[in-house]
Every structure is written in C-alpha cells, then in structure tokens.
PDB file of C-alpha atoms in Angstrom:
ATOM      1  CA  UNK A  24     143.799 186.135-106.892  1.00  0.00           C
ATOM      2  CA  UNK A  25     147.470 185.587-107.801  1.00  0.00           C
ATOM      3  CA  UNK A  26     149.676 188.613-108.103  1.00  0.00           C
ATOM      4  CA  UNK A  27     151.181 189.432-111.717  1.00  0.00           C
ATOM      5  CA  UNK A  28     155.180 188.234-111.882  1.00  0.00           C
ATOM      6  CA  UNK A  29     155.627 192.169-112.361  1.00  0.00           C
ATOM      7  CA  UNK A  30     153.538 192.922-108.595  1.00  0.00           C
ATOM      8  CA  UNK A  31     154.888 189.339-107.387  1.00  0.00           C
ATOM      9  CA  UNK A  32     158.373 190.689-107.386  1.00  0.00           C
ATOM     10  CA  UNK A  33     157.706 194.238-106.232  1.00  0.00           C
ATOM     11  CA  UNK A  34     159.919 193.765-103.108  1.00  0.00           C
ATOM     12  CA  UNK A  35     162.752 193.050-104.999  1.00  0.00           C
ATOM     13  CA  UNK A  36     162.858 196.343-107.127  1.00  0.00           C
ATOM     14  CA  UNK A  37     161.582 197.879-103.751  1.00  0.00           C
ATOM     15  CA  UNK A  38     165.010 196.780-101.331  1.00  0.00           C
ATOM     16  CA  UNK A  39     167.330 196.230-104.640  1.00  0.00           C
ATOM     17  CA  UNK A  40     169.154 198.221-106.804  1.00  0.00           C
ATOM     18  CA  UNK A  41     169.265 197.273-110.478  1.00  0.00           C
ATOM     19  CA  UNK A  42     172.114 197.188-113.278  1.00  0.00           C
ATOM     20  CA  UNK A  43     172.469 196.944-116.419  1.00  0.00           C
ATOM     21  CA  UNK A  44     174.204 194.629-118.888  1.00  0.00           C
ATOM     22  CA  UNK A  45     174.771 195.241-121.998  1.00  0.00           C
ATOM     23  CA  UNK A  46     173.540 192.678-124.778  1.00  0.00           C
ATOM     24  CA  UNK A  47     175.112 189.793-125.109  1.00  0.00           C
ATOM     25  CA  UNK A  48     177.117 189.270-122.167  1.00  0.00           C
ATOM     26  CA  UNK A  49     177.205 186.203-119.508  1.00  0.00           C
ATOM     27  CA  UNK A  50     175.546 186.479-116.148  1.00  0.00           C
ATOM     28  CA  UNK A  51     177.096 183.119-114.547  1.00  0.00           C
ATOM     29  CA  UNK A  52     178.359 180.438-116.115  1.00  0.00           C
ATOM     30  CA  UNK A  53     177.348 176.427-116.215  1.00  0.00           C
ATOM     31  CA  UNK A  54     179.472 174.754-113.220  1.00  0.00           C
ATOM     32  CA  UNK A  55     179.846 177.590-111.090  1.00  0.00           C
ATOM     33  CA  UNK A  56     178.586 178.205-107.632  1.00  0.00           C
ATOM     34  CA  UNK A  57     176.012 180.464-106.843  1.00  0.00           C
ATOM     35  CA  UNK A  58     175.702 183.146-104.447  1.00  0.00           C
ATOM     36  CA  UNK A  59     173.123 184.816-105.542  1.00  0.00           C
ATOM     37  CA  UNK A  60     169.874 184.469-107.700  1.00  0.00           C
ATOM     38  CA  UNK A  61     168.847 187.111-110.446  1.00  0.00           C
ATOM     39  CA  UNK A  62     165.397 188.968-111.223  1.00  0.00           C
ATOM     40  CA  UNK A  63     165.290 190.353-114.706  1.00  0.00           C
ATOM     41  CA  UNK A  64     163.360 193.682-114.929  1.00  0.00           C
ATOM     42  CA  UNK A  65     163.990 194.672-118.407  1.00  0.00           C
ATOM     43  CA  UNK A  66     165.324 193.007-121.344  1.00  0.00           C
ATOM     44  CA  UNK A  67     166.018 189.546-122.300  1.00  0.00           C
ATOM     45  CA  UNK A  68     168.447 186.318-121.035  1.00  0.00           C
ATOM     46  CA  UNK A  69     168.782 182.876-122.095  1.00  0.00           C
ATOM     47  CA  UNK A  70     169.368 180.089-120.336  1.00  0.00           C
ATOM     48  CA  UNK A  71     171.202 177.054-121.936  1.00  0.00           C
ATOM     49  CA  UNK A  72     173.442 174.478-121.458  1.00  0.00           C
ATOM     50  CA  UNK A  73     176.887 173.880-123.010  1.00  0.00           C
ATOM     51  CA  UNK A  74     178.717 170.588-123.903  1.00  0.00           C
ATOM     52  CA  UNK A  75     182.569 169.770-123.614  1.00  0.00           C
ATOM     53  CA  UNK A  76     182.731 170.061-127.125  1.00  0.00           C
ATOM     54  CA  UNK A  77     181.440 173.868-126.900  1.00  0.00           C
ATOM     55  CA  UNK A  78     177.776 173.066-128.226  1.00  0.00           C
ATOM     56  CA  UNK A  79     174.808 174.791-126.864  1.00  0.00           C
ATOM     57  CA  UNK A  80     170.899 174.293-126.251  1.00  0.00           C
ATOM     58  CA  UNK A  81     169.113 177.037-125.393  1.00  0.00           C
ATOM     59  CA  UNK A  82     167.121 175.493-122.020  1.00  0.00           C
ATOM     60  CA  UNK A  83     164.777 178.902-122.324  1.00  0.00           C
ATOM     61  CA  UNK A  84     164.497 181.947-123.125  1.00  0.00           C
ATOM     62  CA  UNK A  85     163.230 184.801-120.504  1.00  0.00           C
ATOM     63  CA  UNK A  86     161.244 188.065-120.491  1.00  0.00           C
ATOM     64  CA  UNK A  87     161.170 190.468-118.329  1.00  0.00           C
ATOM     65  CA  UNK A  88     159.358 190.147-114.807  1.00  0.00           C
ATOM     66  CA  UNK A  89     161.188 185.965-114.200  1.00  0.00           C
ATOM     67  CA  UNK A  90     163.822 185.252-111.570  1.00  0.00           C
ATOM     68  CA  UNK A  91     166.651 183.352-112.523  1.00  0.00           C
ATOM     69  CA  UNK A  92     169.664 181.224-111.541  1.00  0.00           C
ATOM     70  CA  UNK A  93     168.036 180.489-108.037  1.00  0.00           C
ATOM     71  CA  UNK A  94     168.106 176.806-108.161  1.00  0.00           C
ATOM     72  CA  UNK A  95     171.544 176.599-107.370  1.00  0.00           C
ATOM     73  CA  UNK A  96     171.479 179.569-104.851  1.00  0.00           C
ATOM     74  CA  UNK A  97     168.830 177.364-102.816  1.00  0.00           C
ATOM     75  CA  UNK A  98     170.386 173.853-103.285  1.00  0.00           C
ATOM     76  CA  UNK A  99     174.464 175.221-103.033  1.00  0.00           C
ATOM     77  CA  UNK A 100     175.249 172.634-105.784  1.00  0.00           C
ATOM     78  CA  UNK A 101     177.165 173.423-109.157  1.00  0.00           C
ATOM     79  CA  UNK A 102     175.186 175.974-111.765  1.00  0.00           C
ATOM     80  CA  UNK A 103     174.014 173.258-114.042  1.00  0.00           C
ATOM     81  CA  UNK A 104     173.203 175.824-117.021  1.00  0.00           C
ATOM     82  CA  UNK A 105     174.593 179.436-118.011  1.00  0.00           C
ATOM     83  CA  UNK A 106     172.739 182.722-118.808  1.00  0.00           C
ATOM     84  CA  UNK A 107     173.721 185.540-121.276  1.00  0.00           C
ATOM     85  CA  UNK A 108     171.785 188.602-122.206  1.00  0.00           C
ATOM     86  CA  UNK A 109     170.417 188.685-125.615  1.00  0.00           C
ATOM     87  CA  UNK A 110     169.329 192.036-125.751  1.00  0.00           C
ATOM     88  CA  UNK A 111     170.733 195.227-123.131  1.00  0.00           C
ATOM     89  CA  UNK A 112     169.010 194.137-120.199  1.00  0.00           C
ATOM     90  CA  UNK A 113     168.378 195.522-116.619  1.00  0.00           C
ATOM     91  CA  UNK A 114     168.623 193.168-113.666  1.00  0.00           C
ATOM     92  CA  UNK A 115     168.682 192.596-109.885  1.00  0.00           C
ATOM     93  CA  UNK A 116     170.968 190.490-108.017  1.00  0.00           C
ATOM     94  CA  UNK A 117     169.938 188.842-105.080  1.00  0.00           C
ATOM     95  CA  UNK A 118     172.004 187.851-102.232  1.00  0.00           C
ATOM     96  CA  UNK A 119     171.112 185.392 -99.165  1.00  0.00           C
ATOM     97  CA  UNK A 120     171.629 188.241 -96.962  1.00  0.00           C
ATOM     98  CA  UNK A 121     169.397 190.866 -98.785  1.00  0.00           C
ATOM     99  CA  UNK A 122     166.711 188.010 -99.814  1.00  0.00           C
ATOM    100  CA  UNK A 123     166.892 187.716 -95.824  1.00  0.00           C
ATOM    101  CA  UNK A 124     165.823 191.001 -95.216  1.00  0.00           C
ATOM    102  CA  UNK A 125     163.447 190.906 -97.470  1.00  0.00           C
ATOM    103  CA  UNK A 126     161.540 188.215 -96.463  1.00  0.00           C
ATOM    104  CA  UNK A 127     161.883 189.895 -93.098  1.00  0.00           C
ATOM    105  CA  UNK A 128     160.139 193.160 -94.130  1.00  0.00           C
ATOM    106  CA  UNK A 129     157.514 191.502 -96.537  1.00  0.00           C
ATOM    107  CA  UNK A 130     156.942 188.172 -95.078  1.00  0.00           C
ATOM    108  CA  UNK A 131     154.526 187.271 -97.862  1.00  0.00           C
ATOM    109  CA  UNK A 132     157.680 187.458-100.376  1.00  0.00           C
ATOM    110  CA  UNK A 133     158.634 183.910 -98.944  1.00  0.00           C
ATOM    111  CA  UNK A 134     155.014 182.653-100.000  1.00  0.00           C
ATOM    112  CA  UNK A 135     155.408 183.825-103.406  1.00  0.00           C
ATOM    113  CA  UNK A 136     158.888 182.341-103.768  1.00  0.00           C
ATOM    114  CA  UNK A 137     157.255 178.851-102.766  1.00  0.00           C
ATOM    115  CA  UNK A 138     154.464 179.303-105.227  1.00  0.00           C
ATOM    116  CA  UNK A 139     157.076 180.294-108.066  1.00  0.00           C
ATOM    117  CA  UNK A 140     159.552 177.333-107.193  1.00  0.00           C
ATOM    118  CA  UNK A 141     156.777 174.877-107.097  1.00  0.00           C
ATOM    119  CA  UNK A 142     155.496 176.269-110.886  1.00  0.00           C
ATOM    120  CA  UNK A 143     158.552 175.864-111.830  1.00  0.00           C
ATOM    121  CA  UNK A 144     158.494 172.342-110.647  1.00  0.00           C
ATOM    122  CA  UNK A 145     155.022 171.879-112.298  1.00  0.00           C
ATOM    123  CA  UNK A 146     156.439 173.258-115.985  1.00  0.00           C
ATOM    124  CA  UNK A 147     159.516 170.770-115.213  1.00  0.00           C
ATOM    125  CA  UNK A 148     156.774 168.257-115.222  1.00  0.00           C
ATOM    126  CA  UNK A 149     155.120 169.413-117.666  1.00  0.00           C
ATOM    127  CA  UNK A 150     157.953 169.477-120.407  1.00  0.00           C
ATOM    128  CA  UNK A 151     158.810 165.851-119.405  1.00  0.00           C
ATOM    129  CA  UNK A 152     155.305 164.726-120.569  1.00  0.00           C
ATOM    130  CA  UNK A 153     155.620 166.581-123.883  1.00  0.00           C
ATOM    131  CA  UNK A 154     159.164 165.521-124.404  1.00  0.00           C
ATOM    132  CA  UNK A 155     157.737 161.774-123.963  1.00  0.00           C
ATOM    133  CA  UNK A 156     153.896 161.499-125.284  1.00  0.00           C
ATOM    134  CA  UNK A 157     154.254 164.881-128.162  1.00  0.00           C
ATOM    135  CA  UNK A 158     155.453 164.970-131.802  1.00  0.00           C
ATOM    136  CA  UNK A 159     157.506 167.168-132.632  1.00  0.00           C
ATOM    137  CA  UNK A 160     155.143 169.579-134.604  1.00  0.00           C
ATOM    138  CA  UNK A 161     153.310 169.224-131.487  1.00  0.00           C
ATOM    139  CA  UNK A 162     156.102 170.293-128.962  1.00  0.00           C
ATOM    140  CA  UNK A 163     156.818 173.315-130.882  1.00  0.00           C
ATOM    141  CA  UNK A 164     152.852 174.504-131.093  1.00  0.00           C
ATOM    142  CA  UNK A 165     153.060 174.137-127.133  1.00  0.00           C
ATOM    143  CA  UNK A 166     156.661 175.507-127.107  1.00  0.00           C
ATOM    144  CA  UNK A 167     154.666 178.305-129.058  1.00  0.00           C
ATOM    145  CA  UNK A 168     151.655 179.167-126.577  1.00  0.00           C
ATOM    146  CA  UNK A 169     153.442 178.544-123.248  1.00  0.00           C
ATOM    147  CA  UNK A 170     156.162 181.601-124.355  1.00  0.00           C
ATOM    148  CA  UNK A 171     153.451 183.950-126.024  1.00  0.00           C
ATOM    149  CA  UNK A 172     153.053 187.038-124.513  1.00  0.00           C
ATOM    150  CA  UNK A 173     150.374 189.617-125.842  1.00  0.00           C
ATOM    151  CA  UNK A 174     150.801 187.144-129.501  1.00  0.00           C
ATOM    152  CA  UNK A 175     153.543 186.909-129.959  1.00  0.00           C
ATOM    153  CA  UNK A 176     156.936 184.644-129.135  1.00  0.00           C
ATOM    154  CA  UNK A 177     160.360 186.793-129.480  1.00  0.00           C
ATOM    155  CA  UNK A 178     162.569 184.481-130.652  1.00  0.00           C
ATOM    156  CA  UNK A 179     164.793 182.895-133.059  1.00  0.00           C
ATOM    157  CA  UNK A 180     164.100 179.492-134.899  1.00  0.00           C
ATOM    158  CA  UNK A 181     167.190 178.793-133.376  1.00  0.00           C
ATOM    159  CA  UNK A 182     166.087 179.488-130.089  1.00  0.00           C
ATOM    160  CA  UNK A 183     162.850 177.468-130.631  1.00  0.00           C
ATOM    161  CA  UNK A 184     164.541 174.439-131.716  1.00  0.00           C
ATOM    162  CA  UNK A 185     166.890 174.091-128.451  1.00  0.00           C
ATOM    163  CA  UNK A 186     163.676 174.668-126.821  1.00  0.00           C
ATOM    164  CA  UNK A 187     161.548 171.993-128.260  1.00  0.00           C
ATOM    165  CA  UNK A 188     164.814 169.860-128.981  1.00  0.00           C
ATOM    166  CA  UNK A 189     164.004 169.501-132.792  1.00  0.00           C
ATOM    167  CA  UNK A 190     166.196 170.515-135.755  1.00  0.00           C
ATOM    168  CA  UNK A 191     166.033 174.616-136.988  1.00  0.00           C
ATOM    169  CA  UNK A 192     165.030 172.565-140.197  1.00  0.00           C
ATOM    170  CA  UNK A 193     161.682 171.042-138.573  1.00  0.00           C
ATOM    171  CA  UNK A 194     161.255 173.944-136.781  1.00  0.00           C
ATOM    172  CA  UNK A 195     161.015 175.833-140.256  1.00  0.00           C
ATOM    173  CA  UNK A 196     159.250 173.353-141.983  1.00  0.00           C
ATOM    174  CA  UNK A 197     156.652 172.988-138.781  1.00  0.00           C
ATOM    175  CA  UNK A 198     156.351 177.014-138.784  1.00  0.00           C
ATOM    176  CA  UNK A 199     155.463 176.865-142.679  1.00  0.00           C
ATOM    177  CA  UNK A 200     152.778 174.747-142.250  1.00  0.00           C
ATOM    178  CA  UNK A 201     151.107 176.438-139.114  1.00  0.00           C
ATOM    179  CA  UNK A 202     151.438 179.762-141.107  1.00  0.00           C
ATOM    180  CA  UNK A 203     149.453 178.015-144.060  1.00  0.00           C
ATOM    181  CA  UNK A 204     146.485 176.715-141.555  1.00  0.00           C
ATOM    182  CA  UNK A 205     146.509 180.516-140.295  1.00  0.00           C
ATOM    183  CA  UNK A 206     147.429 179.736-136.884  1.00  0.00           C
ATOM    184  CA  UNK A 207     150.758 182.035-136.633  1.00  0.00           C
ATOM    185  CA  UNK A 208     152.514 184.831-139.205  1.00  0.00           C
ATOM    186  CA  UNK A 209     156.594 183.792-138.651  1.00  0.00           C
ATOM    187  CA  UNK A 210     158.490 187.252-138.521  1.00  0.00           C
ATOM    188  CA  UNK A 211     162.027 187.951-138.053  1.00  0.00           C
ATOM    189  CA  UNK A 212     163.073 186.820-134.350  1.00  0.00           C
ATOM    190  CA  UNK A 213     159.084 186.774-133.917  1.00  0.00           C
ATOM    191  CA  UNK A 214     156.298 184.065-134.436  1.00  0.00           C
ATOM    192  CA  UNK A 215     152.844 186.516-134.247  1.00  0.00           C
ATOM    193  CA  UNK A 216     149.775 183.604-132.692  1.00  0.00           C
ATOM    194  CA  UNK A 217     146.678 184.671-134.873  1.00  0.00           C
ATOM    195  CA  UNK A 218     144.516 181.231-133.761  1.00  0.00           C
ATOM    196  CA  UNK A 219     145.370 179.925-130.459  1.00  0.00           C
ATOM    197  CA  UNK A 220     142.581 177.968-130.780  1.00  0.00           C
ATOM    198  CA  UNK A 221     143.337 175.944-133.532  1.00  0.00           C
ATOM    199  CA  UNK A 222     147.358 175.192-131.695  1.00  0.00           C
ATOM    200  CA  UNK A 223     145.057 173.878-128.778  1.00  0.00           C
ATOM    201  CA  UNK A 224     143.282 172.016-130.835  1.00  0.00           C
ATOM    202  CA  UNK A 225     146.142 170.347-132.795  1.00  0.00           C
ATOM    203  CA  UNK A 226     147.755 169.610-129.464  1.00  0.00           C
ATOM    204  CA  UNK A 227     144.787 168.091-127.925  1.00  0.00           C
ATOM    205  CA  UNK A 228     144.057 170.902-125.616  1.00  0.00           C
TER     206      UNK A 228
END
C-alpha cells in the first residue's frame, strides 16, 4: 500500500527544520538556479510562470504535504517557473547535502522520490491529453476533481483559469452551470464538489 504524501515525506520533517513565510512572499524566482528543493508542510504556494511583459499563469496551486521546485534541483538547469506563498505558510528546504543524508539514513526515501517524480511525469501526461482532446468546460470539471481535497478546491477563479488555461469569464460561466446541475456550490476562494459522479460522467470518466 502506498504511503500518504503526509507519511511519504516523514523523513524530511524528521532530519529538517522548518520556517515560515509569511503570505504572499516569493520562494525562488523563474530563471534562477536551484540549490535546493522545497516540501511544504503547512499552508499554501503557487506555482506560475511569468512573461517579459510581467503577465502571469498560475501553473498550480499546492497544499500542504507536496514538494516543490525540485525539477531544477535534479536537472541543474534554469527555474523555469516561480513560487509565492498565498497564505502564511511553513516549509522545508532541502539541500543536496541534507537530501544526501537522508537518503542515507532512510534508504526507502529515494524510492518514494522516484515514485513521486514519475507521478509527476504521469500528471504531465496527463494534462497534455486534456489540453489536446478536452473542452474547456471539460478541463475545468477535471481541473476541479484532480485538486479536491475532502470536497472541496481552495482557490480563486483566477487561479482556476491559469490552471485550465481558459478565461476567468468561462471559468464563471462554466462554474454557473455545474452549480445549476448540482454538481458543485462556488464559494468565495472555494468550489464545494457535491456530485463527483456526475463531473466523471460529463468528462467521460
């Protein structure tokens, strides 16, 4: 049976020392070089991408119990996204020469980092296909149950539009009409899933 993200990470919060960061403030920036990877045990970050005209699209946004920003520590290429806390947020940071020693205490850590990294490949994938082959009414219901945790998604219709790379207009309009079928209640920062079923269904899942 596969661990929780919460047990999966243990060793981190075991050899690591957290921090906190206050809400809206940038953990590393798009472009820069990493030299270390992140592991978020309370709070809230987003990951996005900014253009040379200053726009941003939010790439995803993260609850607590992820790892973040290791891409670039693994590869030692350019950062090619930023994160920034949305909320006061507690976090680890992870360097080469304490993820060393923990893989050297808990060999089993290295395992889960392989299963995690290849996930992450696998949702990669996964967006691709939805991107391609889904509507956009359809993006957003999968956008919906892929970032629901106990019901409900915390986020913005801002944030769910970068997300699903639709308009905050369509993502309004599309959130209107799943509330009228009964399949979500749209809240403040909040989307509350009340038929998961019926998003399958419309999806084709």
């Amino acid at each position: 049976m596969e661990p929780s993200n919460e047990k999966k990470w243990d060793v981190l919060e075991k050899f690591h020392t957290s921090h906190i960061v206050q809400k809206n403030r940038m953990i590393y920036w798009q472009e820069a070089f990493a030299d270390e990877f992140y592991y978020l045990k309370n709070g809230k970050v987003k990951i996005f991408l900014s253009s040379e005209d200053g726009a941003e699209k939010t790439l995803t946004v993260l609850e607590p119990g992820n790892i973040f920003g290791e891409a670039a520590f693994f590869d030692g290429l350019p950062r090619v996204s930023s994160a920034k806390t949305l909320v006061k947020s507690e976090i680890i940071t992870v360097t080469r020469k304490s993820l060393l020693e923990c893989i050297r205490r808990e060999p089993q850590f290295a395992m889960n980092l392989l299963t995690y990294l290849s996930q992450t490949i696998r949702m990669l994938s996964a967006q691709v296909i939805s991107m391609t082959f889904l509507q956009a009414d359809q993006r957003l219901a999968r956008l919906l149950l892929s970032l629901a945790r106990n019901g409900a998604v915390h986020a913005t219709q801002d944030d769910l539009a970068g997300l699903a790379g639709v308009s905050r207009v369509t993502v309004s309009r599309t959130l209107a009409g799943f509330s009228r079928k009964g399949w979500i209640c749209a809240h403040y920062g909040a989307v509350e899933i009340r038929d998961e079923a019926g998003l399958l269904a419309f999806i084709g899942g």
